[in-house]
Coordinates of C-alpha atoms in Angstrom, one line a residue:
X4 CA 240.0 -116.8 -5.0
X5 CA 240.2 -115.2 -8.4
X6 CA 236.9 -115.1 -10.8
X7 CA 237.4 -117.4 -13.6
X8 CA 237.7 -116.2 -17.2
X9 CA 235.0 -115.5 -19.1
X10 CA 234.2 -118.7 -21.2
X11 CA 234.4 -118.2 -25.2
X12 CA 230.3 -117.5 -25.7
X13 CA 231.0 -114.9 -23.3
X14 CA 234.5 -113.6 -24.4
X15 CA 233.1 -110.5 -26.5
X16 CA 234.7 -107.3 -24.5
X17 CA 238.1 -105.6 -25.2
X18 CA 239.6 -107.8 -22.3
X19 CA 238.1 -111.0 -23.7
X20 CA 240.6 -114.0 -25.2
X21 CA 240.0 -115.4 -28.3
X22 CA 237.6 -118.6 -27.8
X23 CA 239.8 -120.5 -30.1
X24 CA 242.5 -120.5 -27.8
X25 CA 241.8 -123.0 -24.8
X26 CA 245.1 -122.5 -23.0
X27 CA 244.5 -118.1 -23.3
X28 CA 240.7 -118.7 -21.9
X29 CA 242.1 -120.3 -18.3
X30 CA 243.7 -116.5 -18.1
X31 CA 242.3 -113.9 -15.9
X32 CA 242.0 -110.6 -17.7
X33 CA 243.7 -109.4 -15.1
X34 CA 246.8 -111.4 -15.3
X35 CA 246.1 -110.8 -19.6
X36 CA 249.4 -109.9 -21.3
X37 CA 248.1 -108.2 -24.5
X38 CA 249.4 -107.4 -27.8
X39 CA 251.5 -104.4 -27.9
X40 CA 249.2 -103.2 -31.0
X41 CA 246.4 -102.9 -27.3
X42 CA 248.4 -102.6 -24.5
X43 CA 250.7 -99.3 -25.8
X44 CA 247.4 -96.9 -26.0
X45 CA 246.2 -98.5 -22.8
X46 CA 248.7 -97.9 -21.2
X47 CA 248.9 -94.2 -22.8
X48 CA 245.5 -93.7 -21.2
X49 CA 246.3 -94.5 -17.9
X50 CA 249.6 -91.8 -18.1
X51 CA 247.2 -89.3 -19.4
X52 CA 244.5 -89.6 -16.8
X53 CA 247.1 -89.6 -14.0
X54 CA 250.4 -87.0 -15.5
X55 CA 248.8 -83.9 -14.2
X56 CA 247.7 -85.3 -10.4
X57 CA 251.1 -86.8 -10.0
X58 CA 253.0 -83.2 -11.4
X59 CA 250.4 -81.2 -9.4
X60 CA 252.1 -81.8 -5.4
X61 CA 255.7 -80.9 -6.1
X62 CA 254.3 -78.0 -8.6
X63 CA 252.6 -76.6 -5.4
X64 CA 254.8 -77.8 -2.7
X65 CA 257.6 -76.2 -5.2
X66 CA 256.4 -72.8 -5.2
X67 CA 255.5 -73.0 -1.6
X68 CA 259.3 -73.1 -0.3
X69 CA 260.7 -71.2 -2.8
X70 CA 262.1 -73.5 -5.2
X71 CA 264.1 -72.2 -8.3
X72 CA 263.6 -73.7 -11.7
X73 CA 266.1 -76.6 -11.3
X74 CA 265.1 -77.5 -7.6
X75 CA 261.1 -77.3 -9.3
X76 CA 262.4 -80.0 -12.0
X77 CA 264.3 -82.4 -9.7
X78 CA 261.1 -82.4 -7.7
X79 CA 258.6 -83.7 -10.3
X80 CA 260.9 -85.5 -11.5
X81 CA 261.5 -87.5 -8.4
X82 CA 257.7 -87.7 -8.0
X83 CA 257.6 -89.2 -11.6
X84 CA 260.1 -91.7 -10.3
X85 CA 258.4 -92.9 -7.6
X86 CA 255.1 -93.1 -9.1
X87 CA 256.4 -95.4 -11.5
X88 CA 258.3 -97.5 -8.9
X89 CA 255.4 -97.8 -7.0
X90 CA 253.1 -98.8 -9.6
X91 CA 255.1 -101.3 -10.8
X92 CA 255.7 -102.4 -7.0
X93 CA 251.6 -102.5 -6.8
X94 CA 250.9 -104.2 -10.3
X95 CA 253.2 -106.9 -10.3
X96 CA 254.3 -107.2 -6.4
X97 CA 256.4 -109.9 -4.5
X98 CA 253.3 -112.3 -4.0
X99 CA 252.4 -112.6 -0.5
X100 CA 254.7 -109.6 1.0
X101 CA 253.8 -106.7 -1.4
X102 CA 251.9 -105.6 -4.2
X103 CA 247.9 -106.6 -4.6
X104 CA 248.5 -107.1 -8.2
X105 CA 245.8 -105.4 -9.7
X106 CA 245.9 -102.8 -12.2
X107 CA 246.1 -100.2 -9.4
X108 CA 248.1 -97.1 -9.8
X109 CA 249.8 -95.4 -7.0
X110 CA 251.7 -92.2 -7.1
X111 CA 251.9 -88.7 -5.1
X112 CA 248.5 -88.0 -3.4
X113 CA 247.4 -84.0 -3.2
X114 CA 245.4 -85.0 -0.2
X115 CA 248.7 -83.9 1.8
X116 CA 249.4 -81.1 0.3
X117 CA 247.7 -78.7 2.9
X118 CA 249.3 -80.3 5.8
X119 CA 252.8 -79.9 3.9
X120 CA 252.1 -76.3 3.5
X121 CA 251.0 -75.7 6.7
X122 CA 254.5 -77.6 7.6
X123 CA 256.2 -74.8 5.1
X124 CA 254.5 -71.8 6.9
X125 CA 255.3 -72.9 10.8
X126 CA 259.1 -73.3 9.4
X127 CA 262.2 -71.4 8.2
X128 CA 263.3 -71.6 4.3
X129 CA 266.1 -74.0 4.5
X130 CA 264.1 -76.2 7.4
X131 CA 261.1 -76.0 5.3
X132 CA 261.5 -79.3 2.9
X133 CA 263.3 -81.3 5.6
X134 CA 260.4 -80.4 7.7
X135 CA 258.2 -82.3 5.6
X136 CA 260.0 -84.9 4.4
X137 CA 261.0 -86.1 7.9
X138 CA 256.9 -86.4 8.1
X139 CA 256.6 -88.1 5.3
X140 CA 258.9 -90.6 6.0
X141 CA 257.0 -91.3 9.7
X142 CA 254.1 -91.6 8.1
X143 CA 255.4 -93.8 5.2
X144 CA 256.9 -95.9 8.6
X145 CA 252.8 -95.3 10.6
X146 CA 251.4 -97.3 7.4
X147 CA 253.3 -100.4 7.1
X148 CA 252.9 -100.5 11.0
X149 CA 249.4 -100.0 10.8
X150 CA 248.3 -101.4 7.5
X151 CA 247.5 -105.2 8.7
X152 CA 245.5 -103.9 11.3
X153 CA 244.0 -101.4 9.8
X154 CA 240.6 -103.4 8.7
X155 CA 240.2 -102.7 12.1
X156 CA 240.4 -99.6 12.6
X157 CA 238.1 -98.4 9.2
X158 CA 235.3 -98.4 11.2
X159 CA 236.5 -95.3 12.4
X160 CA 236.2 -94.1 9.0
X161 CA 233.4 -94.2 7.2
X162 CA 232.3 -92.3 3.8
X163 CA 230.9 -89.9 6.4
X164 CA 234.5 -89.1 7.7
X165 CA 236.2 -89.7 4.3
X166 CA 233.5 -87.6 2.5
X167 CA 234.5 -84.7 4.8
X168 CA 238.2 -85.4 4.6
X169 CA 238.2 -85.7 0.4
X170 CA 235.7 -82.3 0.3
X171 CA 237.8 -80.0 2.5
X172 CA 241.0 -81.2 0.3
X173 CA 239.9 -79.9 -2.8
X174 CA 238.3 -76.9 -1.0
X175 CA 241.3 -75.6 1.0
X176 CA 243.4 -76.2 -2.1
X177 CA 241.3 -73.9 -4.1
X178 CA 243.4 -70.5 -2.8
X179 CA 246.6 -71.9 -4.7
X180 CA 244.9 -72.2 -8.3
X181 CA 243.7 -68.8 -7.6
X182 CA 246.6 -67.5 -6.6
X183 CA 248.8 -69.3 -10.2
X184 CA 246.0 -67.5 -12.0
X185 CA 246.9 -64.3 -11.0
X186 CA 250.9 -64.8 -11.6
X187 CA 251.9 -67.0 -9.4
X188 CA 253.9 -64.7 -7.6
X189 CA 252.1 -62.2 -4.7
X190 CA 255.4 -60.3 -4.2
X191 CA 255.4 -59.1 -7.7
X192 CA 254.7 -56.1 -8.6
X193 CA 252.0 -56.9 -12.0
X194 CA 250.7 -59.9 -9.5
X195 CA 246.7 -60.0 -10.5
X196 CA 247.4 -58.1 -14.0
X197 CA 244.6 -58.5 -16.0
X198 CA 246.5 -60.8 -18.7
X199 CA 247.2 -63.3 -16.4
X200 CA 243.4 -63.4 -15.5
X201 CA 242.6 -63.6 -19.3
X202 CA 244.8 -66.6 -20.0
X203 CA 243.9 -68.4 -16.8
X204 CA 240.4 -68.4 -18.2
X205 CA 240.9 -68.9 -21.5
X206 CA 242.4 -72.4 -20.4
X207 CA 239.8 -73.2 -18.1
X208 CA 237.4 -72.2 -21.0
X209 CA 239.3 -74.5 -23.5
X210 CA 239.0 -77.6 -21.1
X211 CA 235.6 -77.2 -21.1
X212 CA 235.0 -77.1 -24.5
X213 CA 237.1 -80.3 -24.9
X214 CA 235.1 -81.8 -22.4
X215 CA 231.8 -80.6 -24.0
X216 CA 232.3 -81.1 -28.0
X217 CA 235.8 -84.1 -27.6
X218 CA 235.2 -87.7 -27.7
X219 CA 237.0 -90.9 -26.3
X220 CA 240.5 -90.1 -25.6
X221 CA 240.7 -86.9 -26.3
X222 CA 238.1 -86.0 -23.6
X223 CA 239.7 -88.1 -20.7
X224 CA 243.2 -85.6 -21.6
X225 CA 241.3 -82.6 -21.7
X226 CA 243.2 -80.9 -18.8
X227 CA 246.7 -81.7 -20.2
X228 CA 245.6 -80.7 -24.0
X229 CA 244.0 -77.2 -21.9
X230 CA 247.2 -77.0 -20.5
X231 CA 249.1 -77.2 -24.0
X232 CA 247.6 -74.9 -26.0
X233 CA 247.3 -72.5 -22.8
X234 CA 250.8 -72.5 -23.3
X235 CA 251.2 -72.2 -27.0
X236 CA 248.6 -69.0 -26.5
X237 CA 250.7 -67.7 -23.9
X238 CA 254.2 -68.0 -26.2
X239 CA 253.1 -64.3 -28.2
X240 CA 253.0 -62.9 -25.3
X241 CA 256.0 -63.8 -23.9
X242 CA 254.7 -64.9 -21.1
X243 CA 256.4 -68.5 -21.4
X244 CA 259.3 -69.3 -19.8
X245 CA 262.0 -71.8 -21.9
X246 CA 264.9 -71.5 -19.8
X247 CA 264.6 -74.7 -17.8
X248 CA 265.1 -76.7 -20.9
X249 CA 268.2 -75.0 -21.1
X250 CA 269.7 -75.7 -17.9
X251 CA 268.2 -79.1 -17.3
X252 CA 270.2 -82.4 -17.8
X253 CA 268.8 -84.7 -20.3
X254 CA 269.1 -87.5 -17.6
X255 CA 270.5 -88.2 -14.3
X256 CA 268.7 -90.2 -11.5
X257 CA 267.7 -87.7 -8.1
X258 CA 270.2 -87.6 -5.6
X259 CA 269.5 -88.9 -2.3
X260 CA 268.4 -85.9 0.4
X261 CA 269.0 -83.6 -2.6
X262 CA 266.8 -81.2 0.1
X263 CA 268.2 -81.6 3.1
X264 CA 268.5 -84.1 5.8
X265 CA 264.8 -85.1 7.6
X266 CA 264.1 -83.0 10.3
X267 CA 261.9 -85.0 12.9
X268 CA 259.0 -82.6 14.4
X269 CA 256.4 -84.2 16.5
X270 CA 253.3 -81.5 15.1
X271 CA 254.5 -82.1 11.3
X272 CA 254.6 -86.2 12.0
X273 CA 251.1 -86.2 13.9
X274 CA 249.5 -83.9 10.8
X275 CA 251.1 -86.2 8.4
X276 CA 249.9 -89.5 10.3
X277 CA 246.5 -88.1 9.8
X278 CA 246.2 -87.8 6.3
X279 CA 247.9 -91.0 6.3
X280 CA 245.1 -92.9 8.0
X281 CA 242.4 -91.1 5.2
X282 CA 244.8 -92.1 2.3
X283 CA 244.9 -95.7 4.0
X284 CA 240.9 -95.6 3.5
X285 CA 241.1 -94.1 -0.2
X286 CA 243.5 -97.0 -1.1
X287 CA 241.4 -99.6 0.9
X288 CA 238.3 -98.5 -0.8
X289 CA 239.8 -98.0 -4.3
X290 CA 241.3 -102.2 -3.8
X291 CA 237.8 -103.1 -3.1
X292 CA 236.3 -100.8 -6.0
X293 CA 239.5 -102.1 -8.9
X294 CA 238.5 -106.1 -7.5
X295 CA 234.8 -106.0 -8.2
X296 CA 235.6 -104.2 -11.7
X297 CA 238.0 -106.9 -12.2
X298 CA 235.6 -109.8 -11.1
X299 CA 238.9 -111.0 -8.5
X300 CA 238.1 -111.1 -5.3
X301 CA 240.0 -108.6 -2.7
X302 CA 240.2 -109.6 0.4
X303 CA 242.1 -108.6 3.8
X304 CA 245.3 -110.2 2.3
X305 CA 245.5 -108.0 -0.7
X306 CA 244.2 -105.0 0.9
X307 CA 247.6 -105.2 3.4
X308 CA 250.0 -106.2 0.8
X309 CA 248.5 -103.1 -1.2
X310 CA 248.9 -100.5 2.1
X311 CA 252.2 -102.6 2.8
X312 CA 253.2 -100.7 -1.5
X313 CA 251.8 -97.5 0.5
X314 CA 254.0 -97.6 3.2
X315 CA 257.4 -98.5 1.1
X316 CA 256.8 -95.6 -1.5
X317 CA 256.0 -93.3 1.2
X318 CA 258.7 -94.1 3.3
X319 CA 261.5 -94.1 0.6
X320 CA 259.9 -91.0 -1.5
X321 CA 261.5 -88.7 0.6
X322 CA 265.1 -89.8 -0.3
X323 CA 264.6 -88.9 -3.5
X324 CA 262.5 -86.0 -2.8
X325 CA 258.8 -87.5 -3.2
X326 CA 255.8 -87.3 -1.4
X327 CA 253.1 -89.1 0.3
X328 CA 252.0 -92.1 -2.1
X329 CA 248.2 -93.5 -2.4
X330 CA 245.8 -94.8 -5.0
X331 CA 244.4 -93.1 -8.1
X332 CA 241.0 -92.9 -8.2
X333 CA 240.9 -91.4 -11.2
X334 CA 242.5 -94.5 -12.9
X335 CA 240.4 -96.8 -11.5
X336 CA 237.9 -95.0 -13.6
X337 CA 239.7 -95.3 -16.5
X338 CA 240.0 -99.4 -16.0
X339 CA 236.0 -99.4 -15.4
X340 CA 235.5 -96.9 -18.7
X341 CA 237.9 -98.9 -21.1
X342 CA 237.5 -102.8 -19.8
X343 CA 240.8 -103.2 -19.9
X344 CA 241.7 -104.8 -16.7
X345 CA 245.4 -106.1 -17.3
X346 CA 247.8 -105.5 -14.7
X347 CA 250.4 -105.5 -17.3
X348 CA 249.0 -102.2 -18.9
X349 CA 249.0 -100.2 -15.9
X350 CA 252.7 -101.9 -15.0
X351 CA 253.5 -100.5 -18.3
X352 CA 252.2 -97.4 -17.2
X353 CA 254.1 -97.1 -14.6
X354 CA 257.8 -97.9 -16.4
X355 CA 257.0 -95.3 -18.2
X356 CA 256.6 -93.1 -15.3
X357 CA 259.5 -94.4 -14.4
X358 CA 261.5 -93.3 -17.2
X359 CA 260.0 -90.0 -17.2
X360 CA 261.4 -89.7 -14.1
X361 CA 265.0 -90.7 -15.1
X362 CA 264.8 -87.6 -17.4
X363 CA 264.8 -84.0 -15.8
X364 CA 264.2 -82.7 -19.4
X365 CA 260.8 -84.2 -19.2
X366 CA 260.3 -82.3 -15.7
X367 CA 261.4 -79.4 -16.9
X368 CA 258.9 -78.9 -19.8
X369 CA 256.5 -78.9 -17.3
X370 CA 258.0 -76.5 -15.1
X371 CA 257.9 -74.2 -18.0
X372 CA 253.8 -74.1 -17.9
X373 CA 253.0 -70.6 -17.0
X374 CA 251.4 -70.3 -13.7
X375 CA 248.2 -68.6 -15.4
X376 CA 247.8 -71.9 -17.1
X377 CA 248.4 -74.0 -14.1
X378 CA 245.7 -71.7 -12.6
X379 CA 243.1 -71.9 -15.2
X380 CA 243.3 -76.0 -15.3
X381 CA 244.2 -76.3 -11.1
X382 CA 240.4 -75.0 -10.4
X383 CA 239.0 -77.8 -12.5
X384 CA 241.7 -80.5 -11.2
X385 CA 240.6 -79.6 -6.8
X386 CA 237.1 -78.6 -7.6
X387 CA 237.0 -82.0 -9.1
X388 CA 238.4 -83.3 -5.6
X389 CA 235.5 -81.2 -3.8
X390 CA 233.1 -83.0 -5.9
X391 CA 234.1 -86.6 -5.2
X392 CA 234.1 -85.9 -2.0
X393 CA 230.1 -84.5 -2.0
X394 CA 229.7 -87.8 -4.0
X395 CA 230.5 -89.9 -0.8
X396 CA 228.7 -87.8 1.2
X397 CA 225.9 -87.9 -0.6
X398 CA 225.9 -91.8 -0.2
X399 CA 226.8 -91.2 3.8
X400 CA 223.5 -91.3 5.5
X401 CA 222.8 -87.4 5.7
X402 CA 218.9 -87.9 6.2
X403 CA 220.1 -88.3 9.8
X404 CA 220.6 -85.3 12.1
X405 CA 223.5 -86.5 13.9
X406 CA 225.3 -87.0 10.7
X407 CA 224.2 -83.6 9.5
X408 CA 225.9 -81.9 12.5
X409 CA 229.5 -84.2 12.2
X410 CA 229.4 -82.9 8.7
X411 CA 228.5 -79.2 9.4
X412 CA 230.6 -79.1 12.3
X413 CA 233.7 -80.7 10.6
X414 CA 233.4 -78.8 7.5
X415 CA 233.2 -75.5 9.8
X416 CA 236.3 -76.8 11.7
X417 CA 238.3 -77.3 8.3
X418 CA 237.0 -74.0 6.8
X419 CA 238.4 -71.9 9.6
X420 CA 242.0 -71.8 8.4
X421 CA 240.8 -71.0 4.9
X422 CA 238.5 -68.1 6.2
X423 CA 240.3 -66.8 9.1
X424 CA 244.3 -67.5 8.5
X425 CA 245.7 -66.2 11.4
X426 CA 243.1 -67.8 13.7
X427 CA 245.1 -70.1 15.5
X428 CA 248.9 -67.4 15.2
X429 CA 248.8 -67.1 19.4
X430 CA 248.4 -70.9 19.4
X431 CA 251.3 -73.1 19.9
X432 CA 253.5 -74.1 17.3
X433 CA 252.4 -77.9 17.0
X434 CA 249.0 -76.9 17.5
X435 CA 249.5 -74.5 14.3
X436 CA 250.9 -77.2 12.5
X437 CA 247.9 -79.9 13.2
X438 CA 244.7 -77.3 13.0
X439 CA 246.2 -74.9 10.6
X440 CA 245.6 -77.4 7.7
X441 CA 241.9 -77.5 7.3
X442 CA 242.3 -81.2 6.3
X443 CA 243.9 -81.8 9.8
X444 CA 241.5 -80.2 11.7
X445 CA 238.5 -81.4 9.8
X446 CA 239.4 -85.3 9.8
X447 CA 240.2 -84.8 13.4
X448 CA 236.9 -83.2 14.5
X449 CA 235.1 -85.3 11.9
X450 CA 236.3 -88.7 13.7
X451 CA 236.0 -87.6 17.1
X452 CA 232.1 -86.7 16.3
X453 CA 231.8 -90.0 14.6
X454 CA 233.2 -91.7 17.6
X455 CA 230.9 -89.6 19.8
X456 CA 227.6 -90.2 17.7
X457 CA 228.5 -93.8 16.8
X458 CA 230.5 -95.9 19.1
X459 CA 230.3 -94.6 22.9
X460 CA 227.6 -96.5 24.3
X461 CA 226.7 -98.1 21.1
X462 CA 226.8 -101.9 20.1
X463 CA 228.0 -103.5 16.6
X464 CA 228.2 -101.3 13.9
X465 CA 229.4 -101.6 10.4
X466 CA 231.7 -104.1 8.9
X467 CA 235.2 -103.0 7.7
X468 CA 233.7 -104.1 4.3
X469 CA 230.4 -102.9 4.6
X470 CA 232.0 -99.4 5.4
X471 CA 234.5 -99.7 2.7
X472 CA 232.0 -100.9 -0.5
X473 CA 229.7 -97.8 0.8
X474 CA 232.3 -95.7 -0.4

């Protein structure tokens, strides 16, 4: 049952009606339309603190396979497209199927990123993208089959296992920032030249001094405006490439298995089901977190009509060429920073995704971002991850010694493929696939331990909800 709106001695904050309009005060703020004068720069808030996680998957998965410039645009485009498809689907839903109509953004999620590249490696070049697409699409199948069961089944995953999960992404992702900061490319020959290095930092040292000396919007874009005048630096230099604005078309919608067919492998679908389940926890959690900052309640029913969004985006991205779809946590930061808690804003948000995706042009200007640049902002984009994820675990109990060795042992587990790459090469193919991605093999080992420590021969345990809100 929804919160009432704040009566008009109360009605003081940004989201607040005006107290001489009785009919406006029965509204919740978050079913608010505002004035376009408000929503427009809310909703530009929410783009900015999301653009650069939704670009960042096909950027890496991109380069991964191979891709040229076009293929590279068609691929953030189509991720652009079905971020804003299923943002909108989220925001304003088909009440009681779909949609937990709450200004909840969902787009790519760079939590699957490892398994996808661990997908690319165990593959040929033209298998590689139907590999994991044909993953994706089981997994976008898992979740709706899953997702009104799946208060169930979070026991199993508590901000002990999600706190390993969400550290080990940002750490195993921290090789490909590295690697864009030295070129980009490890087969050329001025790979690691010391100009690349140079303007890799000086964009990581320009996003820090935004962050230190900006204020109000200007430090919530701090990566993107790093990213921009990393670029503009790197222009004299002539290390900026322009040709993709050349060659891309102004607009055109993405082509149905532009990539290939889906190839079905049974290692690629059980990796991708994995990270599946932790995204089906981040969005759960992130629900819970957006209806307590919105004072409207969330309960079972609108945590599986918000996995239900999960499933459909993740289950028709890959037609189009996108990837695995979850929550933003960033942008439920922004809603909790500005007050603003319209759905409309953030369903704004996502049109506008929408129609960025509609436009390859748009793609392509970010293709053109030197991979220096990329580099220099990509270390403080999945340390970031790293961090949120010792934030959970710092809230997970570690004052007990049984939780100390499921973290240290998980951690190890998921560190192995970072440390030792060709630790599991005499292992079989599927097992390469499910332990080569140190997210895999972490959340893997991480639940097992947890079921081991916590439920064998144990009674009761933590609510769902309990489990969830402690995240």
């Amino acid at each position: 049952m929804a919160v009432p709106a704040k009566g008009p001695a109360e009605a003081e904050g940004p989201c607040s009606t005006p107290p001489e309009s009785s009919t406006a005060s029965q509204v919740h703020p978050v079913d608010e339309k505002l004035h376009p004068s408000r929503l427009a720069p809310a909703a530009l808030q929410h783009i900015a603190a999301m653009y650069a996680g939704v670009v960042t998957p096909p950027l890496i998965i991109g380069q991964a396979v191979g891709l040229d410039t076009a293929g590279q645009t068609r691929l953030i485009a189509a991720s652009l497209l079905i971020a804003g498809l299923a943002t909108l689907l989220q925001t304003l839903g088909v009440k009681g199927f779909v949609g937990n109509r709450l200004p909840f953004v969902n787009a790519a999620s760079s939590a699957g990123i490892a398994p996808m590249l661990a997908i690319a490696e165990t593959n040929a070049k033209g298998d590689q993208l139907p590999a994991i697409y044909g993953a994706v699409m089981v997994a976008g199948v898992f979740c709706l089959a899953v997702g009104p069961f799946f208060g169930r089944l979070l026991r199993f995953f508590p901000p002990l296992v999600t706190g390993v999960v969400i550290t080990l992404i940002g750490v195993t992702l921290m090789p490909v920032p590295v690697g864009w900061a030295q070129g980009g490319d490890k087969t050329a020959s001025d790979y690691g030249d010391m100009r690349y290095l140079a303007l890799a930092a000086f964009t990581l040292v320009v996003i820090l001094l935004i962050q230190r000396f900006g204020k109000g919007f200007v430090k919530q874009v701090a990566l993107l405006f790093g990213m921009l005048i990393g670029t503009l630096a790197a222009i004299p230099f002539g290390m900026a490439d322009f040709s993709s604005l050349k060659s891309a078309p102004v607009a055109a919608l993405p082509t149905p298995f532009a990539f290939g067919a889906p190839e079905f492998q049974p290692a690629a679908i059980i990796s991708l089901c994995l990270v599946m389940l932790v995204l089906m926890t981040e969005s759960s959690a992130g629900m819970l977190a957006i209806g307590e900052i919105c004072e409207r309640e969330c309960d079972g029913k609108t945590i599986t009509r918000g996995l239900r969004t999960d499933g459909i985006a993740t289950f028709i991205g890959p037609i189009f060429g996108g990837l695995p779809t979850s929550a933003f946590a960033q942008n439920v930061g922004v809603v909790s920073l500005t007050k603003v808690r319209s759905r409309y804003v953030v369903a704004v948000a996502g049109g506008t995704l929408l129609i960025l995706g509609i436009f390859p042009m748009l793609g392509a200007v970010v293709s053109m971002v030197p991979m220096p640049v990329l580099g220099g902002a990509g270390i403080v984009l999945f340390g970031s991850i790293a961090v949120s994820g010792i934030r959970t675990l710092s809230e997970a109990g570690l004052d007990d010694s049984s939780n100390i060795i499921l973290v240290a042992v998980s951690l190890g587990a998921g560190i192995i493929p970072l440390a030792a790459p060709s630790f599991y090469a005499d292992f079989p193919a599927w097992a390469q696939t499910v332990l080569g991605s140190g997210i895999s093999a972490g959340a893997l080992v991480a639940v097992s331990l947890n079921l081991f420590f916590h439920h064998l021969g144990t009674r009761g345990g933590a609510s769902a909800a309990a489990a969830l809100k402690s995240s």
